[in-house]
mmCIF file of C-alpha atoms in Angstrom:
data_model
loop_
_atom_site.group_PDB
_atom_site.id
_atom_site.type_symbol
_atom_site.label_atom_id
_atom_site.label_comp_id
_atom_site.label_asym_id
_atom_site.label_seq_id
_atom_site.Cartn_x
_atom_site.Cartn_y
_atom_site.Cartn_z
ATOM 1 C CA MET A 1 -16.390 12.162 12.449
ATOM 2 C CA ASN A 2 -19.083 9.553 13.070
ATOM 3 C CA TRP A 3 -18.889 7.661 9.802
ATOM 4 C CA LEU A 4 -19.199 4.183 11.306
ATOM 5 C CA PRO A 5 -22.203 2.687 13.093
ATOM 6 C CA LEU A 6 -21.909 2.312 16.852
ATOM 7 C CA THR A 7 -22.067 -1.477 16.596
ATOM 8 C CA LEU A 8 -20.048 -3.248 13.935
ATOM 9 C CA PRO A 9 -20.890 -6.744 12.728
ATOM 10 C CA ASP A 10 -18.863 -9.606 14.197
ATOM 11 C CA ARG A 11 -19.403 -11.662 11.048
ATOM 12 C CA TYR A 12 -20.853 -11.365 7.561
ATOM 13 C CA GLU A 13 -20.977 -14.078 4.905
ATOM 14 C CA HIS A 14 -21.730 -13.861 1.192
ATOM 15 C CA ASP A 15 -21.328 -16.753 -1.234
ATOM 16 C CA GLY A 16 -18.772 -18.576 0.919
ATOM 17 C CA ILE A 17 -16.730 -15.442 1.653
ATOM 18 C CA GLU A 18 -16.768 -14.553 5.338
ATOM 19 C CA PHE A 19 -15.779 -11.231 6.909
ATOM 20 C CA VAL A 20 -14.685 -10.996 10.557
ATOM 21 C CA PRO A 21 -12.968 -8.095 12.332
ATOM 22 C CA LEU A 22 -9.184 -8.204 11.977
ATOM 23 C CA THR A 23 -7.797 -8.450 15.501
ATOM 24 C CA PRO A 24 -4.555 -9.678 17.082
ATOM 25 C CA ALA A 25 -6.355 -12.968 17.835
ATOM 26 C CA LEU A 26 -5.944 -13.783 14.119
ATOM 27 C CA LEU A 27 -2.173 -13.249 14.171
ATOM 28 C CA HIS A 28 -0.962 -16.633 12.931
ATOM 29 C CA ALA A 29 -3.707 -17.132 10.349
ATOM 30 C CA ASP A 30 -3.274 -13.577 9.031
ATOM 31 C CA TYR A 31 0.511 -13.906 8.938
ATOM 32 C CA ALA A 32 0.256 -17.109 6.883
ATOM 33 C CA ALA A 33 -2.067 -15.379 4.397
ATOM 34 C CA VAL A 34 0.191 -12.311 4.148
ATOM 35 C CA MET A 35 3.352 -14.338 3.544
ATOM 36 C CA ARG A 36 1.716 -16.699 1.056
ATOM 37 C CA ASP A 37 2.107 -14.441 -2.005
ATOM 38 C CA ILE A 38 4.451 -11.533 -1.369
ATOM 39 C CA PRO A 39 4.638 -10.357 -5.027
ATOM 40 C CA MET A 40 0.829 -10.149 -5.250
ATOM 41 C CA LEU A 41 0.560 -8.120 -2.049
ATOM 42 C CA ARG A 42 3.363 -5.775 -3.082
ATOM 43 C CA ALA A 43 1.659 -5.133 -6.431
ATOM 44 C CA TRP A 44 -1.646 -4.578 -4.630
ATOM 45 C CA SER A 45 -0.239 -2.323 -1.877
ATOM 46 C CA GLY A 46 2.128 -0.318 -4.056
ATOM 47 C CA GLN A 47 4.699 -0.618 -1.293
ATOM 48 C CA ASP A 48 7.616 -2.844 -0.394
ATOM 49 C CA TRP A 49 5.348 -4.603 2.115
ATOM 50 C CA PRO A 50 5.617 -7.321 3.017
ATOM 51 C CA THR A 51 9.285 -8.075 2.735
ATOM 52 C CA PRO A 52 10.461 -11.696 2.747
ATOM 53 C CA GLU A 53 11.908 -10.940 6.201
ATOM 54 C CA PHE A 54 8.586 -9.663 7.585
ATOM 55 C CA THR A 55 8.092 -11.340 10.966
ATOM 56 C CA ALA A 56 5.056 -12.466 12.921
ATOM 57 C CA ALA A 57 6.027 -9.898 15.578
ATOM 58 C CA GLU A 58 5.857 -7.125 12.957
ATOM 59 C CA ASN A 59 2.527 -8.475 11.779
ATOM 60 C CA LEU A 60 1.252 -8.350 15.359
ATOM 61 C CA LEU A 61 2.094 -4.634 15.472
ATOM 62 C CA ASP A 62 0.091 -4.137 12.259
ATOM 63 C CA LEU A 63 -2.874 -6.065 13.665
ATOM 64 C CA GLU A 64 -2.778 -4.073 16.906
ATOM 65 C CA ARG A 65 -2.778 -0.833 14.865
ATOM 66 C CA HIS A 66 -5.731 -1.971 12.737
ATOM 67 C CA ASP A 67 -7.635 -3.073 15.843
ATOM 68 C CA ARG A 68 -6.951 0.280 17.536
ATOM 69 C CA GLU A 69 -8.041 2.211 14.412
ATOM 70 C CA GLN A 70 -11.290 0.263 14.359
ATOM 71 C CA ARG A 71 -11.980 0.862 18.054
ATOM 72 C CA ASP A 72 -11.145 4.570 17.573
ATOM 73 C CA ARG A 73 -13.473 4.642 14.538
ATOM 74 C CA VAL A 74 -10.696 5.832 12.225
ATOM 75 C CA ALA A 75 -10.805 2.845 9.866
ATOM 76 C CA LEU A 76 -12.593 -0.435 9.379
ATOM 77 C CA THR A 77 -10.560 -3.578 8.732
ATOM 78 C CA TYR A 78 -11.950 -7.078 8.265
ATOM 79 C CA SER A 79 -10.231 -10.382 7.611
ATOM 80 C CA VAL A 80 -11.634 -12.326 4.689
ATOM 81 C CA LEU A 81 -12.043 -16.052 5.294
ATOM 82 C CA LEU A 82 -12.675 -18.957 2.966
ATOM 83 C CA GLY A 83 -13.658 -22.216 4.610
ATOM 84 C CA GLY A 84 -12.783 -20.739 8.006
ATOM 85 C CA ALA A 85 -9.197 -19.855 7.002
ATOM 86 C CA VAL A 86 -7.916 -16.288 6.637
ATOM 87 C CA GLN A 87 -7.247 -15.720 2.939
ATOM 88 C CA GLY A 88 -7.416 -11.933 2.610
ATOM 89 C CA CYS A 89 -8.381 -8.604 4.080
ATOM 90 C CA ILE A 90 -10.417 -5.471 3.352
ATOM 91 C CA TYR A 91 -9.606 -1.945 4.497
ATOM 92 C CA VAL A 92 -12.261 0.790 4.623
ATOM 93 C CA HIS A 93 -11.514 4.495 5.120
ATOM 94 C CA PRO A 94 -13.278 7.779 4.528
ATOM 95 C CA PHE A 95 -12.629 8.552 0.863
ATOM 96 C CA GLU A 96 -10.051 11.294 1.395
ATOM 97 C CA GLN A 97 -8.112 9.294 3.997
ATOM 98 C CA ALA A 98 -7.964 6.237 1.727
ATOM 99 C CA TRP A 99 -5.899 8.211 -0.766
ATOM 100 C CA ARG A 100 -3.650 9.670 1.914
ATOM 101 C CA THR A 101 -2.736 6.158 3.096
ATOM 102 C CA ARG A 102 -1.194 5.761 -0.390
ATOM 103 C CA ASP A 103 0.642 9.118 -0.010
ATOM 104 C CA LEU A 104 -1.552 10.694 -2.700
ATOM 105 C CA ASP A 105 -3.622 13.855 -2.780
ATOM 106 C CA PRO A 106 -7.237 12.735 -3.121
ATOM 107 C CA PRO A 107 -9.624 13.858 -5.813
ATOM 108 C CA VAL A 108 -12.287 16.205 -4.434
ATOM 109 C CA LEU A 109 -15.453 14.328 -3.587
ATOM 110 C CA ALA A 110 -18.534 14.545 -1.404
ATOM 111 C CA VAL A 111 -18.044 14.184 2.321
ATOM 112 C CA GLY A 112 -19.184 10.816 3.627
ATOM 113 C CA ASP A 113 -18.112 8.667 0.700
ATOM 114 C CA VAL A 114 -15.841 5.767 1.603
ATOM 115 C CA ALA A 115 -13.187 3.817 -0.233
ATOM 116 C CA VAL A 116 -12.469 0.143 0.294
ATOM 117 C CA ARG A 117 -9.571 -1.896 -0.944
ATOM 118 C CA GLY A 118 -8.784 -5.519 -0.387
ATOM 119 C CA TRP A 119 -7.082 -8.700 -1.453
ATOM 120 C CA LEU A 120 -8.026 -12.362 -1.429
ATOM 121 C CA HIS A 121 -6.365 -15.660 -2.305
ATOM 122 C CA ASP A 122 -8.144 -18.561 -4.050
ATOM 123 C CA ARG A 123 -11.185 -16.729 -5.436
ATOM 124 C CA PRO A 124 -11.539 -14.357 -8.392
ATOM 125 C CA ALA A 125 -11.322 -10.625 -7.680
ATOM 126 C CA VAL A 126 -14.916 -10.193 -8.836
ATOM 127 C CA ASP A 127 -16.067 -12.438 -5.956
ATOM 128 C CA LEU A 128 -14.193 -10.313 -3.397
ATOM 129 C CA VAL A 129 -15.457 -7.014 -4.793
ATOM 130 C CA GLN A 130 -19.050 -8.309 -5.000
ATOM 131 C CA ALA A 131 -19.051 -9.739 -1.462
ATOM 132 C CA THR A 132 -17.385 -6.635 -0.019
ATOM 133 C CA LEU A 133 -19.832 -4.243 -1.645
ATOM 134 C CA ASN A 134 -22.775 -6.378 -0.486
ATOM 135 C CA PHE A 135 -21.394 -6.302 3.062
ATOM 136 C CA LEU A 136 -20.758 -2.558 3.114
ATOM 137 C CA SER A 137 -24.008 -1.663 1.327
ATOM 138 C CA ALA A 138 -26.053 -2.966 4.258
ATOM 139 C CA PRO A 139 -28.304 -0.318 5.856
ATOM 140 C CA ARG A 140 -26.269 -0.455 9.087
ATOM 141 C CA PHE A 141 -23.427 1.401 7.349
ATOM 142 C CA ALA A 142 -25.421 4.016 5.396
ATOM 143 C CA PHE A 143 -22.381 5.197 3.436
ATOM 144 C CA PRO A 144 -23.459 7.733 0.790
ATOM 145 C CA ARG A 145 -21.288 6.040 -1.819
ATOM 146 C CA LEU A 146 -18.792 3.170 -1.877
ATOM 147 C CA TRP A 147 -15.666 3.298 -4.020
ATOM 148 C CA TRP A 148 -13.392 0.309 -4.707
ATOM 149 C CA GLN A 149 -9.735 1.423 -4.639
ATOM 150 C CA THR A 150 -7.064 -0.396 -6.635
ATOM 151 C CA ASN A 151 -4.209 0.309 -9.023
ATOM 152 C CA ASP A 152 -3.170 -0.583 -12.552
ATOM 153 C CA HIS A 153 -0.937 -3.398 -11.264
ATOM 154 C CA CYS A 154 -4.123 -5.275 -10.287
ATOM 155 C CA PRO A 155 -5.937 -5.753 -13.620
ATOM 156 C CA ALA A 156 -8.234 -8.462 -12.222
ATOM 157 C CA GLN A 157 -9.653 -5.958 -9.719
ATOM 158 C CA ILE A 158 -10.164 -3.355 -12.447
ATOM 159 C CA ASP A 159 -11.926 -5.980 -14.573
ATOM 160 C CA ALA A 160 -14.067 -6.968 -11.565
ATOM 161 C CA CYS A 161 -15.191 -3.368 -11.155
ATOM 162 C CA GLU A 162 -16.109 -3.196 -14.822
ATOM 163 C CA ARG A 163 -18.056 -6.474 -14.654
ATOM 164 C CA LEU A 164 -19.982 -5.261 -11.605
ATOM 165 C CA GLY A 165 -20.942 -1.945 -13.199
ATOM 166 C CA LEU A 166 -18.564 0.196 -11.154
ATOM 167 C CA THR A 167 -17.868 2.515 -14.057
ATOM 168 C CA ASP A 168 -17.493 5.924 -12.399
ATOM 169 C CA GLU A 169 -13.754 6.386 -11.972
ATOM 170 C CA LEU A 170 -11.467 8.806 -10.180
ATOM 171 C CA SER A 171 -7.755 8.254 -10.615
ATOM 172 C CA VAL A 172 -4.407 9.747 -9.651
ATOM 173 C CA ASP A 173 -0.987 9.003 -11.081
ATOM 174 C CA GLY A 174 1.420 7.840 -8.391
ATOM 175 C CA THR A 175 5.174 7.512 -8.730
ATOM 176 C CA ASP A 176 5.087 4.057 -10.312
ATOM 177 C CA ARG A 177 1.426 3.238 -10.931
ATOM 178 C CA ARG A 178 -1.980 4.715 -11.530
ATOM 179 C CA TRP A 179 -4.283 4.558 -8.493
ATOM 180 C CA LEU A 180 -7.987 4.516 -9.118
ATOM 181 C CA THR A 181 -11.317 4.195 -7.418
ATOM 182 C CA ARG A 182 -14.437 2.851 -9.056
ATOM 183 C CA ALA A 183 -18.072 3.238 -8.014
ATOM 184 C CA ALA A 184 -21.477 2.571 -9.493
ATOM 185 C CA PRO A 185 -22.818 5.524 -11.470
ATOM 186 C CA GLU A 186 -24.159 8.129 -9.075
ATOM 187 C CA ASN A 187 -27.691 7.842 -10.399
ATOM 188 C CA GLY A 188 -27.415 4.087 -10.884
ATOM 189 C CA THR A 189 -27.981 1.165 -8.608
ATOM 190 C CA GLN A 190 -24.984 -0.359 -6.907
ATOM 191 C CA LEU A 191 -25.088 -4.118 -7.160
#
């Protein structure tokens, strides 16, 4: 499935939030960001990742997997930088696959839509969602529709979606939380 452009941007910046491809070259900076707030990331991911014992070597394996998925055009993963330091990450998948990465059966939706989820330290969730949607709304991507994926353990992200007019919602109850995606109304203007 050719859902990604042939050439992906090496860098995108919006309002002081910078996106660069997540590669093994960012190992130490990414590891520091991941280990900085384990409870936040576990609430966001809905998993027991990362554990307090998570090592840089394990993180390297994750980064190699993300880099391989991007090269194979399976997923798109960008580090999010503030002031040149890694402070978060975004993950983009075809809509159906985004749900499967959470071990959930996806709601039925048009082919070509994508879901993005992400996390960021030191800036409000609304800034991350806004910058991410600006980045992925660029003509180079030509996604039919962008959905922000989160869960009910991340109320700031849900509020950010509401503030940005992402009011169309599809949700699925997981084992311990409600997973949802939000998008601009289909006949509305995103951002």
